[in-house]
Amino acid sequence: MRLSSSLKLRHLEVFVEVARKMSVTQAAEALGMTQPAVTRALRELEEVCGKPLVEKHGRGIRLSGYGELFRDHAGRSLALARDGVALLRGLGEADGPLVSIGALPTVAADLVPDTLAQLRAGGAPGRFMVLSGDNQHLIDQLRRGRLDVVVGRLPAPETMAGVEFDPLFRERVVAVVAKDHPLADATHVPSSAFEDYPLLLPSEGSIIRPFVERMFLEQGLRMPRFPVETVSAALGRRFVLKHQAIWIISQGVVRPELEAGSMAELPLDTDSTLGPVGLCLRREHQLSAAAQRFCSALRRNCRALG
């Protein structure tokens, strides 16, 4: 069997979407296809591979062991094909192909916008799109070829298949309040503070949540019973500045407010939360000239920051 005559791009698109959704119905909706067409494409791909890629699991489906092995290869192949098409399409555009950037909240507040502003002020050509969100979503979009680069904290090892990490600097978590908060000038943070005032914590599943939980344990602090869990910078700023909240978040998210004096850092030992921030890049992906300029400018800004 000749692979070129039996394997089609549609097969990879269907498999990657089914692997992401773990649902034929949802994959069909996302791809604008009928369920029978998705099922047929999966069966055709299994015939090409000679192995079952999905299997029943309860009332739904899951990837088989063979499907797990094939998922990364399928995603990378699809992403590389998209890269090539985007490159060729961008050759006829004055500003080059669109550069898609994923920015975690820790860099979305200052580093990424400052870097883009510098590039624009310097007259460097380039079209940019910035998507912010949680790490798992952004890394998934990077692996599928829908993002060129993701900027943020080092992801969990199990999410790094096909992804390389280029460390830029190290950052810790901080606890902040508004400048007029009763604890703004405190020399010690009483444990009751986390019950006396609204507390904002990183959401379950966020990269820094385990660091925050470990910090509480190490310092003999009890996790509050009813925290507000969020990674939304807009919600966090509003809660802190208007409602006397304590916000535990990556330092980069509130760096502008700390430098401007609208927020104050509480004297809480957060050294154990120190972790690397950097660039996540897809292996085998050739960055466009504009994307390379963005990464280089970001590295320069990070050196100045450090």
mmCIF file of C-alpha atoms in Angstrom:
data_model
loop_
_atom_site.group_PDB
_atom_site.id
_atom_site.type_symbol
_atom_site.label_atom_id
_atom_site.label_comp_id
_atom_site.label_asym_id
_atom_site.label_seq_id
_atom_site.Cartn_x
_atom_site.Cartn_y
_atom_site.Cartn_z
ATOM 1 C CA MET A 1 0.000 0.000 0.000
ATOM 2 C CA ARG A 2 1.411 3.369 -1.046
ATOM 3 C CA LEU A 3 1.058 5.851 1.803
ATOM 4 C CA SER A 4 0.688 8.789 -0.573
ATOM 5 C CA SER A 5 -2.427 7.270 -2.142
ATOM 6 C CA SER A 6 -4.099 6.180 1.089
ATOM 7 C CA LEU A 7 -3.266 8.826 3.729
ATOM 8 C CA LYS A 8 -4.956 12.201 3.359
ATOM 9 C CA LEU A 9 -4.661 15.429 5.355
ATOM 10 C CA ARG A 10 -8.330 15.033 6.251
ATOM 11 C CA HIS A 11 -7.499 11.824 8.120
ATOM 12 C CA LEU A 12 -4.985 13.636 10.332
ATOM 13 C CA GLU A 13 -7.346 16.584 10.939
ATOM 14 C CA VAL A 14 -10.105 14.223 12.041
ATOM 15 C CA PHE A 15 -7.859 12.132 14.281
ATOM 16 C CA VAL A 16 -6.258 15.166 15.979
ATOM 17 C CA GLU A 17 -9.662 16.719 16.662
ATOM 18 C CA VAL A 18 -11.118 13.459 18.003
ATOM 19 C CA ALA A 19 -8.043 13.038 20.206
ATOM 20 C CA ARG A 20 -8.524 16.569 21.526
ATOM 21 C CA LYS A 21 -12.286 16.315 22.137
ATOM 22 C CA MET A 22 -12.456 12.601 22.979
ATOM 23 C CA SER A 23 -15.815 12.737 21.233
ATOM 24 C CA VAL A 24 -16.821 11.983 17.644
ATOM 25 C CA THR A 25 -19.845 14.266 17.990
ATOM 26 C CA GLN A 26 -17.846 17.264 19.223
ATOM 27 C CA ALA A 27 -15.089 16.648 16.669
ATOM 28 C CA ALA A 28 -17.667 16.601 13.878
ATOM 29 C CA GLU A 29 -19.125 19.909 15.082
ATOM 30 C CA ALA A 30 -15.677 21.524 15.293
ATOM 31 C CA LEU A 31 -14.722 20.353 11.799
ATOM 32 C CA GLY A 32 -18.086 21.091 10.178
ATOM 33 C CA MET A 33 -18.519 17.427 9.241
ATOM 34 C CA THR A 34 -21.192 14.812 9.883
ATOM 35 C CA GLN A 35 -20.615 12.136 12.519
ATOM 36 C CA PRO A 36 -20.643 9.322 9.928
ATOM 37 C CA ALA A 37 -17.995 11.179 7.905
ATOM 38 C CA VAL A 38 -15.760 11.516 10.974
ATOM 39 C CA THR A 39 -16.241 7.853 11.875
ATOM 40 C CA ARG A 40 -15.470 6.816 8.291
ATOM 41 C CA ALA A 41 -12.280 8.917 8.246
ATOM 42 C CA LEU A 42 -11.149 7.305 11.501
ATOM 43 C CA ARG A 43 -11.760 3.831 10.137
ATOM 44 C CA GLU A 44 -9.847 4.662 6.942
ATOM 45 C CA LEU A 45 -6.908 5.945 9.000
ATOM 46 C CA GLU A 46 -6.937 2.790 11.135
ATOM 47 C CA GLU A 47 -6.793 0.726 7.943
ATOM 48 C CA VAL A 48 -3.767 2.729 6.789
ATOM 49 C CA CYS A 49 -2.034 2.318 10.168
ATOM 50 C CA GLY A 50 -3.047 -1.299 10.595
ATOM 51 C CA LYS A 51 -3.903 -0.661 14.236
ATOM 52 C CA PRO A 52 -6.997 0.460 16.209
ATOM 53 C CA LEU A 53 -6.549 4.099 17.226
ATOM 54 C CA VAL A 54 -9.690 4.605 19.336
ATOM 55 C CA GLU A 55 -11.698 2.324 21.586
ATOM 56 C CA LYS A 56 -14.927 2.426 23.551
ATOM 57 C CA HIS A 57 -14.696 3.711 27.114
ATOM 58 C CA GLY A 58 -17.919 3.682 29.122
ATOM 59 C CA ARG A 59 -20.427 5.631 27.081
ATOM 60 C CA GLY A 60 -17.715 7.467 25.188
ATOM 61 C CA ILE A 61 -14.368 6.765 23.549
ATOM 62 C CA ARG A 62 -10.688 7.098 24.319
ATOM 63 C CA LEU A 63 -7.455 6.660 22.430
ATOM 64 C CA SER A 64 -6.043 3.162 22.346
ATOM 65 C CA GLY A 65 -2.407 2.595 23.224
ATOM 66 C CA TYR A 66 -1.637 2.813 19.521
ATOM 67 C CA GLY A 67 -3.615 6.051 19.274
ATOM 68 C CA GLU A 68 -1.609 7.574 22.112
ATOM 69 C CA LEU A 69 1.599 6.712 20.267
ATOM 70 C CA PHE A 70 0.292 8.163 17.011
ATOM 71 C CA ARG A 71 -1.219 11.377 18.439
ATOM 72 C CA ASP A 72 2.003 13.394 18.668
ATOM 73 C CA HIS A 73 3.155 12.362 15.186
ATOM 74 C CA ALA A 74 -0.217 13.228 13.662
ATOM 75 C CA GLY A 75 -0.340 16.610 15.385
ATOM 76 C CA ARG A 76 3.193 17.512 14.340
ATOM 77 C CA SER A 77 2.624 16.421 10.729
ATOM 78 C CA LEU A 78 -0.555 18.489 10.518
ATOM 79 C CA ALA A 79 1.151 21.488 12.100
ATOM 80 C CA LEU A 80 4.080 21.279 9.677
ATOM 81 C CA ALA A 81 1.711 21.190 6.710
ATOM 82 C CA ARG A 82 -0.069 24.276 8.039
ATOM 83 C CA ASP A 83 3.285 25.991 8.534
ATOM 84 C CA GLY A 84 4.175 25.417 4.909
ATOM 85 C CA VAL A 85 0.856 26.722 3.621
ATOM 86 C CA ALA A 86 1.059 29.794 5.891
ATOM 87 C CA LEU A 87 4.611 30.472 4.737
ATOM 88 C CA LEU A 88 3.695 30.354 1.055
ATOM 89 C CA ARG A 89 0.567 32.436 1.536
ATOM 90 C CA GLY A 90 2.551 35.035 3.451
ATOM 91 C CA LEU A 91 5.145 35.480 0.723
ATOM 92 C CA GLY A 92 2.824 37.728 -1.235
ATOM 93 C CA GLU A 93 1.983 39.959 1.731
ATOM 94 C CA ALA A 94 4.049 43.069 2.419
ATOM 95 C CA ASP A 95 4.210 42.452 6.161
ATOM 96 C CA GLY A 96 4.787 38.715 5.952
ATOM 97 C CA PRO A 97 2.731 35.908 7.523
ATOM 98 C CA LEU A 98 0.730 36.429 10.693
ATOM 99 C CA VAL A 99 2.671 35.681 13.894
ATOM 100 C CA SER A 100 0.421 33.993 16.469
ATOM 101 C CA ILE A 101 1.570 34.402 20.080
ATOM 102 C CA GLY A 102 0.198 32.684 23.166
ATOM 103 C CA ALA A 103 0.756 34.740 26.320
ATOM 104 C CA LEU A 104 0.133 33.501 29.842
ATOM 105 C CA PRO A 105 -1.050 36.171 32.311
ATOM 106 C CA THR A 106 2.433 36.484 33.835
ATOM 107 C CA VAL A 107 3.760 38.092 30.620
ATOM 108 C CA ALA A 108 0.562 39.462 29.084
ATOM 109 C CA ALA A 109 0.563 42.457 31.442
ATOM 110 C CA ASP A 110 3.865 44.017 30.361
ATOM 111 C CA LEU A 111 6.535 41.954 28.606
ATOM 112 C CA VAL A 112 4.559 40.918 25.524
ATOM 113 C CA PRO A 113 2.800 44.270 24.894
ATOM 114 C CA ASP A 114 6.014 46.216 25.564
ATOM 115 C CA THR A 115 7.922 44.016 23.128
ATOM 116 C CA LEU A 116 5.294 44.424 20.405
ATOM 117 C CA ALA A 117 5.267 48.203 20.946
ATOM 118 C CA GLN A 118 9.061 48.319 20.574
ATOM 119 C CA LEU A 119 8.917 46.380 17.321
ATOM 120 C CA ARG A 120 6.268 48.712 15.955
ATOM 121 C CA ALA A 121 8.169 51.822 17.065
ATOM 122 C CA GLY A 122 11.307 50.485 15.398
ATOM 123 C CA GLY A 123 9.491 50.057 12.103
ATOM 124 C CA ALA A 124 9.986 46.295 11.927
ATOM 125 C CA PRO A 125 7.381 44.695 9.608
ATOM 126 C CA GLY A 126 5.095 42.090 11.057
ATOM 127 C CA ARG A 127 1.482 41.153 11.696
ATOM 128 C CA PHE A 128 0.768 39.846 15.185
ATOM 129 C CA MET A 129 -2.095 38.116 16.954
ATOM 130 C CA VAL A 130 -1.952 37.553 20.738
ATOM 131 C CA LEU A 131 -4.052 34.938 22.494
ATOM 132 C CA SER A 132 -4.132 34.780 26.298
ATOM 133 C CA GLY A 133 -5.411 31.852 28.316
ATOM 134 C CA ASP A 134 -4.443 28.955 30.545
ATOM 135 C CA ASN A 135 -1.290 26.976 29.864
ATOM 136 C CA GLN A 136 -2.908 23.705 28.809
ATOM 137 C CA HIS A 137 -5.038 25.408 26.143
ATOM 138 C CA LEU A 138 -2.160 27.471 24.765
ATOM 139 C CA ILE A 139 0.257 24.531 24.582
ATOM 140 C CA ASP A 140 -2.412 22.495 22.821
ATOM 141 C CA GLN A 141 -2.863 25.279 20.264
ATOM 142 C CA LEU A 142 0.927 25.497 19.830
ATOM 143 C CA ARG A 143 1.248 21.772 19.204
ATOM 144 C CA ARG A 144 -1.567 21.880 16.639
ATOM 145 C CA GLY A 145 0.177 24.663 14.727
ATOM 146 C CA ARG A 146 -2.310 27.400 15.561
ATOM 147 C CA LEU A 147 0.268 29.325 17.593
ATOM 148 C CA ASP A 148 3.888 30.029 16.680
ATOM 149 C CA VAL A 149 5.152 30.604 20.211
ATOM 150 C CA VAL A 150 3.838 30.535 23.784
ATOM 151 C CA VAL A 151 5.368 32.783 26.444
ATOM 152 C CA GLY A 152 4.974 31.871 30.100
ATOM 153 C CA ARG A 153 5.961 29.522 32.898
ATOM 154 C CA LEU A 154 7.563 26.148 32.261
ATOM 155 C CA PRO A 155 4.696 23.717 31.556
ATOM 156 C CA ALA A 156 4.294 20.360 33.262
ATOM 157 C CA PRO A 157 6.568 17.677 31.743
ATOM 158 C CA GLU A 158 3.635 15.533 30.583
ATOM 159 C CA THR A 159 2.425 18.358 28.303
ATOM 160 C CA MET A 160 5.794 18.928 26.604
ATOM 161 C CA ALA A 161 5.686 16.255 23.877
ATOM 162 C CA GLY A 162 6.891 17.901 20.678
ATOM 163 C CA VAL A 163 7.572 21.204 22.477
ATOM 164 C CA GLU A 164 10.884 22.836 23.450
ATOM 165 C CA PHE A 165 11.335 25.343 26.287
ATOM 166 C CA ASP A 166 13.787 28.250 26.121
ATOM 167 C CA PRO A 167 14.138 29.727 29.656
ATOM 168 C CA LEU A 168 14.353 33.524 29.917
ATOM 169 C CA PHE A 169 14.190 34.379 33.621
ATOM 170 C CA ARG A 170 12.882 33.097 36.953
ATOM 171 C CA GLU A 171 9.843 34.495 38.706
ATOM 172 C CA ARG A 172 8.055 33.943 41.984
ATOM 173 C CA VAL A 173 4.497 34.272 43.203
ATOM 174 C CA VAL A 174 3.563 37.296 45.338
ATOM 175 C CA ALA A 175 0.708 38.263 47.642
ATOM 176 C CA VAL A 176 -0.542 41.789 46.947
ATOM 177 C CA VAL A 177 -3.147 44.222 48.247
ATOM 178 C CA ALA A 178 -4.253 47.730 47.323
ATOM 179 C CA LYS A 179 -2.034 50.557 48.609
ATOM 180 C CA ASP A 180 -4.775 51.663 51.059
ATOM 181 C CA HIS A 181 -5.462 48.148 52.371
ATOM 182 C CA PRO A 182 -5.198 47.751 56.186
ATOM 183 C CA LEU A 183 -2.330 45.263 55.659
ATOM 184 C CA ALA A 184 -0.420 47.352 53.098
ATOM 185 C CA ASP A 185 2.176 48.461 55.669
ATOM 186 C CA ALA A 186 2.131 45.313 57.811
ATOM 187 C CA THR A 187 5.437 43.743 58.843
ATOM 188 C CA HIS A 188 3.773 40.372 59.420
ATOM 189 C CA VAL A 189 0.824 38.646 57.761
ATOM 190 C CA PRO A 190 -1.440 36.999 60.363
ATOM 191 C CA SER A 191 -2.935 33.662 59.297
ATOM 192 C CA SER A 192 -6.393 35.097 60.014
ATOM 193 C CA ALA A 193 -5.871 37.573 57.155
ATOM 194 C CA PHE A 194 -6.820 34.915 54.621
ATOM 195 C CA GLU A 195 -10.226 34.571 56.264
ATOM 196 C CA ASP A 196 -10.739 38.215 57.226
ATOM 197 C CA TYR A 197 -10.386 39.504 53.655
ATOM 198 C CA PRO A 198 -11.387 38.117 50.243
ATOM 199 C CA LEU A 199 -8.595 35.936 48.881
ATOM 200 C CA LEU A 200 -7.871 35.321 45.218
ATOM 201 C CA LEU A 201 -5.888 32.196 44.294
ATOM 202 C CA PRO A 202 -4.751 30.709 40.971
ATOM 203 C CA SER A 203 -7.315 28.254 39.636
ATOM 204 C CA GLU A 204 -7.045 24.480 40.056
ATOM 205 C CA GLY A 205 -5.042 23.189 37.108
ATOM 206 C CA SER A 206 -3.011 26.375 36.638
ATOM 207 C CA ILE A 207 0.778 26.021 36.575
ATOM 208 C CA ILE A 208 1.389 27.983 39.772
ATOM 209 C CA ARG A 209 -1.419 26.492 41.894
ATOM 210 C CA PRO A 210 0.757 23.601 43.220
ATOM 211 C CA PHE A 211 3.486 26.115 44.148
ATOM 212 C CA VAL A 212 0.959 28.170 46.136
ATOM 213 C CA GLU A 213 -0.425 25.109 47.946
ATOM 214 C CA ARG A 214 3.099 23.974 48.868
ATOM 215 C CA MET A 215 3.919 27.463 50.144
ATOM 216 C CA PHE A 216 0.921 27.363 52.481
ATOM 217 C CA LEU A 217 1.975 23.944 53.792
ATOM 218 C CA GLU A 218 5.607 24.937 54.298
ATOM 219 C CA GLN A 219 4.637 27.991 56.322
ATOM 220 C CA GLY A 220 2.009 26.244 58.408
ATOM 221 C CA LEU A 221 -0.826 28.253 56.891
ATOM 222 C CA ARG A 222 -4.277 26.800 56.359
ATOM 223 C CA MET A 223 -5.784 27.074 52.927
ATOM 224 C CA PRO A 224 -8.866 29.305 53.170
ATOM 225 C CA ARG A 225 -12.249 27.657 52.949
ATOM 226 C CA PHE A 226 -13.799 29.922 50.318
ATOM 227 C CA PRO A 227 -11.183 31.534 48.077
ATOM 228 C CA VAL A 228 -12.023 33.022 44.705
ATOM 229 C CA GLU A 229 -10.121 30.935 42.162
ATOM 230 C CA THR A 230 -9.142 32.787 38.996
ATOM 231 C CA VAL A 231 -6.325 33.546 36.577
ATOM 232 C CA SER A 232 -8.182 36.539 35.156
ATOM 233 C CA ALA A 233 -5.982 39.618 35.506
ATOM 234 C CA ALA A 234 -8.932 41.984 34.959
ATOM 235 C CA LEU A 235 -10.998 40.349 37.710
ATOM 236 C CA GLY A 236 -8.024 40.237 40.070
ATOM 237 C CA ARG A 237 -7.192 43.915 39.665
ATOM 238 C CA ARG A 238 -10.800 44.952 40.233
ATOM 239 C CA PHE A 239 -11.139 42.787 43.340
ATOM 240 C CA VAL A 240 -7.905 44.100 44.851
ATOM 241 C CA LEU A 241 -8.422 47.778 44.105
ATOM 242 C CA LYS A 242 -12.126 47.937 44.963
ATOM 243 C CA HIS A 243 -12.874 45.211 47.503
ATOM 244 C CA GLN A 244 -9.840 44.883 49.851
ATOM 245 C CA ALA A 245 -8.885 41.481 48.469
ATOM 246 C CA ILE A 246 -5.549 39.710 48.909
ATOM 247 C CA TRP A 247 -4.330 38.388 45.576
ATOM 248 C CA ILE A 248 -1.755 35.597 45.297
ATOM 249 C CA ILE A 249 -0.484 35.595 41.724
ATOM 250 C CA SER A 250 2.661 35.548 39.568
ATOM 251 C CA GLN A 251 4.718 38.683 40.086
ATOM 252 C CA GLY A 252 4.673 39.555 36.389
ATOM 253 C CA VAL A 253 0.890 39.904 36.375
ATOM 254 C CA VAL A 254 1.007 42.760 38.900
ATOM 255 C CA ARG A 255 4.444 44.189 38.146
ATOM 256 C CA PRO A 256 2.965 47.363 36.552
ATOM 257 C CA GLU A 257 0.794 48.015 39.630
ATOM 258 C CA LEU A 258 3.656 47.386 42.043
ATOM 259 C CA GLU A 259 5.924 49.754 40.116
ATOM 260 C CA ALA A 260 3.183 52.400 39.924
ATOM 261 C CA GLY A 261 2.450 52.089 43.660
ATOM 262 C CA SER A 262 -1.238 51.243 43.304
ATOM 263 C CA MET A 263 -0.584 47.853 44.942
ATOM 264 C CA ALA A 264 1.718 46.714 47.724
ATOM 265 C CA GLU A 265 3.383 43.345 48.262
ATOM 266 C CA LEU A 266 2.697 41.625 51.570
ATOM 267 C CA PRO A 267 5.700 40.362 53.617
ATOM 268 C CA LEU A 268 5.029 36.717 52.835
ATOM 269 C CA ASP A 269 7.936 34.355 52.097
ATOM 270 C CA THR A 270 7.244 33.085 48.571
ATOM 271 C CA ASP A 271 10.775 32.040 47.584
ATOM 272 C CA SER A 272 9.666 28.414 47.211
ATOM 273 C CA THR A 273 7.387 29.451 44.336
ATOM 274 C CA LEU A 274 10.308 30.594 42.166
ATOM 275 C CA GLY A 275 10.100 29.061 38.695
ATOM 276 C CA PRO A 276 11.329 29.579 35.118
ATOM 277 C CA VAL A 277 9.504 31.717 32.555
ATOM 278 C CA GLY A 278 10.370 31.331 28.902
ATOM 279 C CA LEU A 279 9.445 30.585 25.306
ATOM 280 C CA CYS A 280 7.663 27.391 24.284
ATOM 281 C CA LEU A 281 8.368 26.494 20.651
ATOM 282 C CA ARG A 282 7.224 23.596 18.555
ATOM 283 C CA ARG A 283 9.980 21.220 17.460
ATOM 284 C CA GLU A 284 10.700 21.212 13.725
ATOM 285 C CA HIS A 285 8.822 24.508 13.310
ATOM 286 C CA GLN A 286 10.672 27.139 11.289
ATOM 287 C CA LEU A 287 9.770 30.558 12.684
ATOM 288 C CA SER A 288 9.113 33.366 10.220
ATOM 289 C CA ALA A 289 11.422 36.394 10.218
ATOM 290 C CA ALA A 290 8.820 38.439 12.133
ATOM 291 C CA ALA A 291 8.440 35.691 14.764
ATOM 292 C CA GLN A 292 12.203 35.498 15.162
ATOM 293 C CA ARG A 293 12.373 39.287 15.647
ATOM 294 C CA PHE A 294 9.686 39.063 18.333
ATOM 295 C CA CYS A 295 11.542 36.294 20.194
ATOM 296 C CA SER A 296 14.849 38.171 19.984
ATOM 297 C CA ALA A 297 13.282 41.407 21.257
ATOM 298 C CA LEU A 298 11.564 39.526 24.080
ATOM 299 C CA ARG A 299 14.871 37.973 25.138
ATOM 300 C CA ARG A 300 16.496 41.423 25.240
ATOM 301 C CA ASN A 301 13.672 42.784 27.398
ATOM 302 C CA CYS A 302 13.969 39.814 29.744
ATOM 303 C CA ARG A 303 17.723 40.364 30.159
ATOM 304 C CA ALA A 304 17.018 43.988 31.040
ATOM 305 C CA LEU A 305 14.338 42.868 33.492
ATOM 306 C CA GLY A 306 16.658 40.376 35.147
#
